[in-house]
Amino acid sequence: MENIEVLYSELEAKSKADQDLTESTSSFFKEKLSNVTEKNKNQILIYAVQKRTINIIRYFVRAEIKVTLPLKTETAIHIAIKCNSTEYFDLLFYVYGNVNYKTVNKKSKFSHFQAACMTSNVQRVQNFIDAGVDVNAGKPLLEAIERKNFEVIKFLLKSGANANVVDKRGRTPLQLIFSQFSDGTEYETNFELFRLLIKAKSDVNKTDKNGNSPMFYLLDRDLCIDNKKKTLEILLQNGADVTHVNKFGYSIMHYVFGCKNRKERDTFELIELFLKHGAHVNATDKWGLTPLHLICSQLSNIKDHGHEFAINTIKLLFINGANINTVNRFGRTPINCLWSQLSNIKNHGDEFVIHIIELLLSNGVDINTAVDSSGRTPINSLCSKLGRDSKNDSNLKLLQVLIKYKSDVNRKDKEGHHTLFNLFGESCGSSLQWDALKILLQNGANVTYINSAGDTILHHLIKLKYENEKHFIDIYELLLSNGADVEAVDSFGRTPINSLCCKCSKDSKCDSYLKLFQVLIKYKSDVNRKDKEGNSPMFNLFKRGWMNYAQKDALDILIQSGADVTHTNDTDDSVLHHLIYTDYKNQEYAMDIIELLLSNGADVDAVDTFGRTPVNLLCGKLSDSNKKQKDFDLKLLQFLIKYKCDVNRKDKQGTSPIFNLFKSIGINCAQKDALEILIYYGRVDIEHVDKNGDFILHRVINSINNNKKCAIDVTELLRSNGADVNAVDTFGRTPINLLCYYLRKGHNCDLYSKIFQLLIEHKCDINKNDKNGNSPIFNLFDKSWISTFQWNALQLFLKNGANVRHINDAEDSILHHIINSNENEKKKSKAKKISVDVVVELLLNNGADVNAVDTFGRTPINLLCYQLNRSSRYDPDLKILQHLIEHKSDVNRKDKQGNNPMFNLFNKSDYWGIDPLQWDALKILLNNGANVMQVNNAGHTIAHYTDPRRFTSTLHRHEKPNIDSYGIEYCVILLQLINSFNLQKNRHLGNGVEERLYISQHI
């Protein structure tokens, strides 16, 4: 192969150097190829075709070099076909001769005979046939038709070529010829071939793989109608089937309407021709469409003034029995198809539209069963168009045409709407709607009909936009004068006037509503009729709380018409309660509205389901009033007081307005201002007690949050107006006792301290006990860290005579109380501000009883030791111990179990070790006279609680080589205790001697 490639390169170079086909180059080719095999010569020609080196092929011809091969060999001609280089055929056929070489490729079998048929050389084709080649071998007729080699086609047909052979797509020669048909000079040639195919018995009904017969191919061509009819008539004369249906369900009657550049005149003539030859006028495609469906769907596409032919085509279909009521797969009849594109058809003129519609209606349309996918009949659809298109008055003419042909004006669509609802689908008020409504009412439209949403037409209109106020009112009044029910209720139980009030509450642009109110009242609408929620029209008028001038004017109309201003709804709200709940976007109108209600008899002391009067409800609202609304709410409070509201009326929870004023956490300026109004204008009862037993001062203290000035001002305002600073709540707490409770919580202490000082300045009882017997000083310290605020409060208490020797109901003194509270200090040490030992020292310096006993008989020092033993404590406990001893605390005083402080220091300790604080405390006790020989109620001495193994285990944990003075002190104490241990009777000593030796060695 390499030698062939080298040879090809030499030949290629030589042919390019001498393109004039000289004798010398020809001799060069002869010489070079003289010893080359036939196979290799063929390969050189293949290379030449692939590389498009035509000069090599020319030199083959010039040098008269022939190639002879086995019949089943791929030649350069086959390659030329693949490369679409058929211009080489003449030269190559000279080299290969008339031998019919065939490819052996299974995917593509092709012969030289077929290649010859692709050329226009009839003689070459004849040579192959004369040489005995089968005229039908390899379907040469199709190749000739594909390349429009008309002379070859004629010759092949005359030579007996099969006129019904098919290609890969199933197309016959007849179908291929038709696919090439066009007007002009080629038509006659194609027509002649067509006649030859017919003469050669070509099957006029044979279909391709899509089921299309030759007639479908012909209709698809852009031919003038005369040429098309001329060809069709021959097909029909030769038995073409006009009823055939292709793979997609289309018959020739459907295919007519899909023709390219279809003209109405052509359609008419073709339909006429097919019907004459037996086409089915009501044939349906896979979508259930008949020819009548198709023409009705395409009326908007009419071109070239073809309106008359379109009308004539429809008439022709009717003459031949077209069914106007056939329903397609989408539930549509031909008239539905027309109606769906009515607005586009109107571009061809109203006269044409009316003519077409009357033509359909006059041919038996069941106008009331012809519904579209939305369940609408033509009159429903037309009314919808009338509602949307306010300028096209031709729709009124169509409406009259439909009614002329007995359209049902009360037929419902799938949404439950009949024509009146369709007419007013989105808006109301156009002149066309007004005129259409008169036509519908004159023809029996039902004005009392209720749609699937539960609305009558009166309810429906209220929900819409109003294009023209005059016509809107006229339309509404026309419906009422024709029997529309002014008291009909919708699904919410609302009458039209109630629905109108709801609409008015959320639409600020509602001038036309006022006129509509007057119309409804003129027709005796009940202005007090409740809906399902128990709301009268007056309630629904303020449903959204806009408070605009139209609502005020509407309220005035309702009141003048007898609306009950004292009415309460199902939740027992009066209209005043209802308005107070509302956010006011226009406060000016809101006040006018409330004054209008009050001046017309609204009950200023009506109660809601919670027993609240309007003033009670308003005070609750003021407790969390926003800045924008507080000024109005304060004015409203003055207004209610002006109309003699009861400012002391309690609700069902026993809460008066002044208490509801402080129901939320936090005190704001609005509450302060409201309190002043209640006190100075309303004569509110400051001494009222709520159901929880709280006085107003208690409620205020519970409500304090972060506004220092307002909280102090409110407290002073209440006190200066007679609030009892020593009143007690249900827990027996005075205001200052309650304040101490909050001070120990650590929240808003600065603010509480200010109020604390205020109460003390006004002689509150600082020693009054609550129901637990706790005085304020007790409540100041209750298991919490000690802040500077508590410290300052304690100093203020002491300065003003607080009793530090008081014993509460649990028999604790203040010292017991603080030592018990100090138990949790280790958890909150980071937050601590004042050390507890400082507080204890202050109390002791101010007379606290150092030897007072609690319910267990423990003195403060006994309790402290008990606490030191129970959990890990910290250094201030030792300072407290020292303070107690300095103030003569009895270090040997026993509790009810006979345990002295030293017993309580060790009675629960870990067996394997003693806390260093306990050692330190023991040292302090021993240095201050603690008796190690005392016996408790169980007959035990301290030695029973101080087994040497516990002490020495602690000692073992210290580094043995470095026993410092601290460690030596441990050992001395150990020896004292061990000696004490050895003095006890009836006690086994164990290894006490060994322990003494161990300790002595370390000393």
XYZ file of N, CA and C in Angstrom, residues 849-976:
384
model
N -29.585 39.915 115.706
C -29.347 38.985 116.822
C -28.437 37.863 116.359
N -27.192 37.835 116.908
C -26.196 36.868 116.464
C -26.485 35.469 116.974
N -27.321 35.354 118.012
C -27.614 34.039 118.578
C -29.078 33.654 118.442
N -29.802 34.288 117.532
C -31.183 33.897 117.273
C -31.206 32.481 116.702
N -32.256 31.728 117.041
C -32.332 30.335 116.568
C -33.489 30.184 115.582
N -33.279 29.261 114.587
C -34.326 29.001 113.596
C -35.177 27.831 114.043
N -36.005 27.310 113.176
C -36.932 26.237 113.546
C -36.215 24.944 113.887
N -34.919 24.791 113.508
C -34.122 23.613 113.862
C -33.237 23.868 115.076
N -33.437 25.065 115.663
C -32.644 25.405 116.834
C -31.243 25.866 116.495
N -30.994 26.175 115.229
C -29.649 26.577 114.829
C -29.474 28.080 114.923
N -28.335 28.507 115.482
C -27.970 29.916 115.438
C -27.377 30.199 114.066
N -27.185 31.471 113.718
C -26.572 31.774 112.420
C -25.240 31.069 112.210
N -24.385 30.972 113.313
C -23.081 30.334 113.128
C -23.221 28.837 112.914
N -24.230 28.243 113.592
C -24.487 26.822 113.426
C -24.961 26.551 111.986
N -25.849 27.399 111.487
C -26.348 27.245 110.117
C -25.223 27.425 109.108
N -24.332 28.399 109.367
C -23.219 28.642 108.453
C -22.315 27.425 108.362
N -21.988 26.816 109.555
C -21.141 25.621 109.545
C -21.828 24.470 108.833
N -23.113 24.380 109.048
C -23.891 23.337 108.358
C -23.799 23.530 106.829
N -23.899 24.787 106.381
C -23.817 25.071 104.958
C -22.402 24.818 104.421
N -21.378 25.153 105.232
C -19.992 24.897 104.819
C -19.742 23.410 104.605
N -20.397 22.578 105.386
C -20.223 21.139 105.301
C -20.947 20.545 104.092
N -22.039 21.158 103.656
C -22.898 20.550 102.638
C -22.394 20.751 101.221
N -21.713 21.834 100.944
C -21.304 22.082 99.560
C -20.058 22.951 99.551
N -19.447 23.014 98.363
C -18.234 23.838 98.230
C -18.596 25.297 98.385
N -17.988 25.987 99.299
C -18.280 27.397 99.550
C -17.061 28.227 99.155
N -17.007 29.451 99.608
C -15.896 30.304 99.199
C -15.511 31.243 100.346
N -14.489 32.010 100.138
C -13.858 32.783 101.210
C -14.796 33.662 102.029
N -15.798 34.380 101.430
C -16.656 35.226 102.274
C -17.318 34.490 103.418
N -17.493 33.145 103.288
C -18.103 32.399 104.386
C -17.217 32.443 105.638
N -15.912 32.377 105.428
C -14.995 32.470 106.569
C -15.054 33.859 107.199
N -15.234 34.880 106.337
C -15.345 36.243 106.875
C -16.640 36.393 107.664
N -17.707 35.752 107.155
C -18.969 35.789 107.904
C -18.782 35.115 109.254
N -18.064 33.963 109.247
C -17.803 33.232 110.488
C -17.059 34.130 111.489
N -16.070 34.834 110.998
C -15.302 35.721 111.875
C -16.168 36.864 112.406
N -17.040 37.448 111.483
C -17.938 38.526 111.940
C -18.876 38.029 113.033
N -19.404 36.826 112.861
C -20.332 36.280 113.868
C -19.627 36.091 115.209
N -18.385 35.549 115.168
C -17.629 35.324 116.410
C -17.261 36.656 117.055
N -16.896 37.636 116.202
C -16.558 38.965 116.735
C -17.741 39.598 117.455
N -18.978 39.240 117.014
C -20.181 39.792 117.656
C -20.755 38.809 118.682
N -19.808 38.003 119.272
C -20.134 37.161 120.432
C -21.072 36.009 120.088
N -20.931 35.456 118.942
C -21.727 34.275 118.622
C -21.241 33.112 119.459
N -22.146 32.311 119.995
C -21.809 31.174 120.860
C -21.352 30.016 119.996
N -20.007 29.677 120.077
C -19.466 28.630 119.195
C -19.793 27.239 119.700
N -20.407 27.146 120.880
C -20.751 25.830 121.431
C -22.257 25.648 121.581
N -23.047 26.571 121.037
C -24.520 26.491 121.146
C -25.028 25.331 120.289
N -25.791 24.435 120.928
C -26.285 23.258 120.216
C -27.618 23.554 119.523
N -27.872 22.821 118.401
C -29.197 22.885 117.764
C -30.088 21.827 118.388
N -31.268 21.598 117.826
C -32.236 20.664 118.425
C -31.738 19.222 118.410
N -30.733 18.904 117.567
C -30.160 17.553 117.541
C -28.947 17.427 118.460
N -28.679 18.539 119.158
C -27.553 18.518 120.084
C -26.221 18.763 119.405
N -26.233 19.178 118.126
C -24.991 19.419 117.389
C -24.552 20.869 117.562
N -23.305 21.026 117.986
C -22.759 22.374 118.023
C -22.174 22.721 116.654
N -21.701 23.937 116.410
C -21.192 24.313 115.084
C -20.133 23.372 114.552
N -19.257 22.853 115.468
C -18.185 21.983 114.993
C -18.754 20.666 114.472
N -19.799 20.142 115.143
C -20.457 18.936 114.644
C -21.008 19.168 113.228
N -21.727 20.286 113.071
C -22.357 20.569 111.773
C -21.333 20.830 110.674
N -20.100 21.165 111.102
C -19.049 21.415 110.119
C -18.577 20.133 109.436
N -18.751 18.952 110.166
C -18.204 17.708 109.622
C -19.214 16.569 109.484
N -20.464 16.780 109.839
C -21.351 15.620 109.932
C -21.741 15.011 108.586
N -21.413 15.642 107.456
C -21.732 15.072 106.140
C -20.529 15.012 105.222
N -19.327 15.215 105.789
C -18.146 15.379 104.927
C -17.772 14.085 104.224
N -17.081 14.243 103.096
C -16.550 13.124 102.317
C -15.585 12.325 103.184
N -15.752 11.022 103.214
C -14.925 10.186 104.073
C -13.441 10.328 103.724
N -13.141 10.521 102.449
C -11.744 10.499 102.021
C -11.091 11.875 101.974
N -11.718 12.855 102.551
C -11.028 14.128 102.544
C -11.845 15.243 103.162
N -11.191 16.262 103.615
C -11.821 17.419 104.234
C -11.504 18.630 103.367
N -12.553 19.450 103.108
C -12.367 20.668 102.314
C -11.463 21.635 103.093
N -10.523 22.308 102.423
C -9.632 23.261 103.131
C -10.391 24.319 103.909
N -11.585 24.753 103.385
C -12.369 25.755 104.102
C -12.859 25.203 105.443
N -13.179 23.880 105.441
C -13.595 23.284 106.713
C -12.433 23.293 107.723
N -11.208 23.006 107.241
C -10.040 23.077 108.120
C -9.877 24.481 108.697
N -10.041 25.476 107.796
C -9.883 26.862 108.244
C -10.959 27.235 109.258
N -12.180 26.797 108.958
C -13.283 27.089 109.873
C -13.064 26.390 111.211
N -12.588 25.130 111.153
C -12.312 24.383 112.390
C -11.257 25.096 113.221
N -10.256 25.598 112.555
C -9.190 26.318 113.247
C -9.757 27.542 113.973
N -10.652 28.283 113.220
C -11.254 29.479 113.836
C -12.082 29.092 115.048
N -12.863 28.011 114.913
C -13.716 27.577 116.027
C -12.864 27.154 117.231
N -11.809 26.373 116.972
C -10.958 25.904 118.072
C -10.244 27.063 118.743
N -9.832 28.041 117.919
C -9.140 29.204 118.486
C -10.066 30.096 119.301
N -11.385 29.893 119.106
C -12.353 30.735 119.806
C -13.185 29.939 120.795
N -12.564 28.842 121.315
C -13.166 28.135 122.443
C -14.107 27.022 122.107
N -14.068 26.493 120.907
C -14.957 25.386 120.568
C -14.578 24.166 121.412
N -15.571 23.518 121.992
C -15.372 22.407 122.901
C -15.371 21.101 122.120
N -14.179 20.429 122.069
C -14.079 19.181 121.308
C -14.623 17.994 122.088
N -14.979 18.252 123.365
C -15.456 17.154 124.210
C -16.980 17.087 124.289
N -17.693 17.997 123.613
C -19.150 17.996 123.698
C -19.736 16.734 123.067
N -20.875 16.294 123.602
C -21.584 15.109 123.110
C -22.960 15.565 122.607
N -23.350 15.087 121.424
C -24.676 15.487 120.899
C -25.758 14.532 121.367
N -26.980 14.712 120.893
C -28.133 13.921 121.335
C -27.971 12.437 121.015
N -27.126 12.111 120.032
C -26.905 10.702 119.674
C -25.771 10.084 120.471
N -25.168 10.859 121.387
C -24.074 10.352 122.216
C -22.734 10.395 121.543
N -22.620 11.110 120.449
C -21.355 11.186 119.707
C -20.578 12.434 120.089
N -19.254 12.306 120.060
C -18.399 13.483 120.158
C -17.928 13.830 118.762
N -17.174 14.895 118.687
C -16.652 15.326 117.383
C -15.760 14.261 116.764
N -15.147 13.405 117.628
C -14.238 12.377 117.124
C -14.960 11.371 116.234
N -16.259 11.116 116.529
C -17.005 10.188 115.682
C -17.119 10.709 114.258
N -17.114 12.022 114.104
C -17.253 12.613 112.775
C -15.907 12.895 112.133
N -14.804 12.733 112.973
C -13.488 13.091 112.445
C -12.540 11.902 112.552
N -12.935 10.777 111.954
C -12.092 9.592 111.884
C -10.722 9.992 111.361
N -9.627 9.609 111.981
C -8.279 10.022 111.568
C -7.974 9.708 110.126
N -8.570 8.624 109.613
C -8.265 8.281 108.228
C -8.718 9.376 107.265
N -9.768 10.093 107.603
C -10.233 11.186 106.757
C -9.230 12.340 106.794
N -8.722 12.626 107.947
C -7.780 13.729 108.070
C -6.452 13.403 107.406
N -5.978 12.161 107.658
C -4.690 11.803 107.087
C -4.756 11.632 105.584
N -5.935 11.234 105.062
C -6.064 11.136 103.595
C -5.918 12.511 102.964
N -6.404 13.522 103.652
C -6.233 14.889 103.165
C -4.763 15.278 103.241
N -4.119 14.858 104.347
C -2.710 15.179 104.502
C -1.861 14.499 103.438
N -2.200 13.241 103.132
C -1.473 12.497 102.099
C -1.475 13.234 100.771
N -2.511 13.980 100.514
C -2.622 14.660 99.224
C -1.682 15.850 99.123
N -1.112 16.310 100.240
C -0.088 17.349 100.203
C 1.262 16.711 99.922
N 2.173 17.447 99.354
C 3.506 16.911 99.046
C 4.276 16.659 100.348
N 4.666 15.427 100.600
C 5.287 15.025 101.873
C 6.585 15.770 102.178
N 7.492 15.969 101.147
C 8.785 16.619 101.491
C 8.623 18.084 101.877
N 7.485 18.701 101.609
C 7.359 20.143 101.817
C 6.173 20.464 102.719
N 6.153 19.923 103.887
C 5.085 20.229 104.843
C 5.364 21.623 105.394
N 4.578 22.599 104.971
C 4.797 23.973 105.419
C 4.038 24.227 106.715
N 3.998 25.481 107.088
C 3.326 25.808 108.348
C 1.840 25.495 108.289
N 1.272 25.644 107.069
C -0.162 25.350 106.901
C -0.413 23.867 107.166
N 0.475 23.023 106.626
C 0.354 21.582 106.845
C 0.582 21.215 108.291
N 1.530 21.910 108.955
C 1.820 21.632 110.375
C 0.597 21.932 111.215
N -0.130 23.036 110.834
C -1.356 23.359 111.578
C -2.373 22.240 111.449
N -2.463 21.661 110.263
C -3.355 20.497 110.077
C -2.987 19.399 111.078
N -1.676 19.119 111.157
C -1.207 18.012 112.002
C -1.476 18.268 113.476
N -1.287 19.508 113.899
C -1.552 19.856 115.310
C -3.017 19.614 115.620
N -3.868 20.083 114.725
C -5.314 19.877 114.942
C -5.636 18.394 114.958
N -4.970 17.612 114.105
C -5.191 16.174 114.074
C -4.841 15.528 115.412
N -3.692 15.923 115.940
C -3.261 15.335 117.216
C -4.234 15.660 118.334
N -4.748 16.904 118.329
C -5.753 17.288 119.334
C -6.976 16.396 119.231
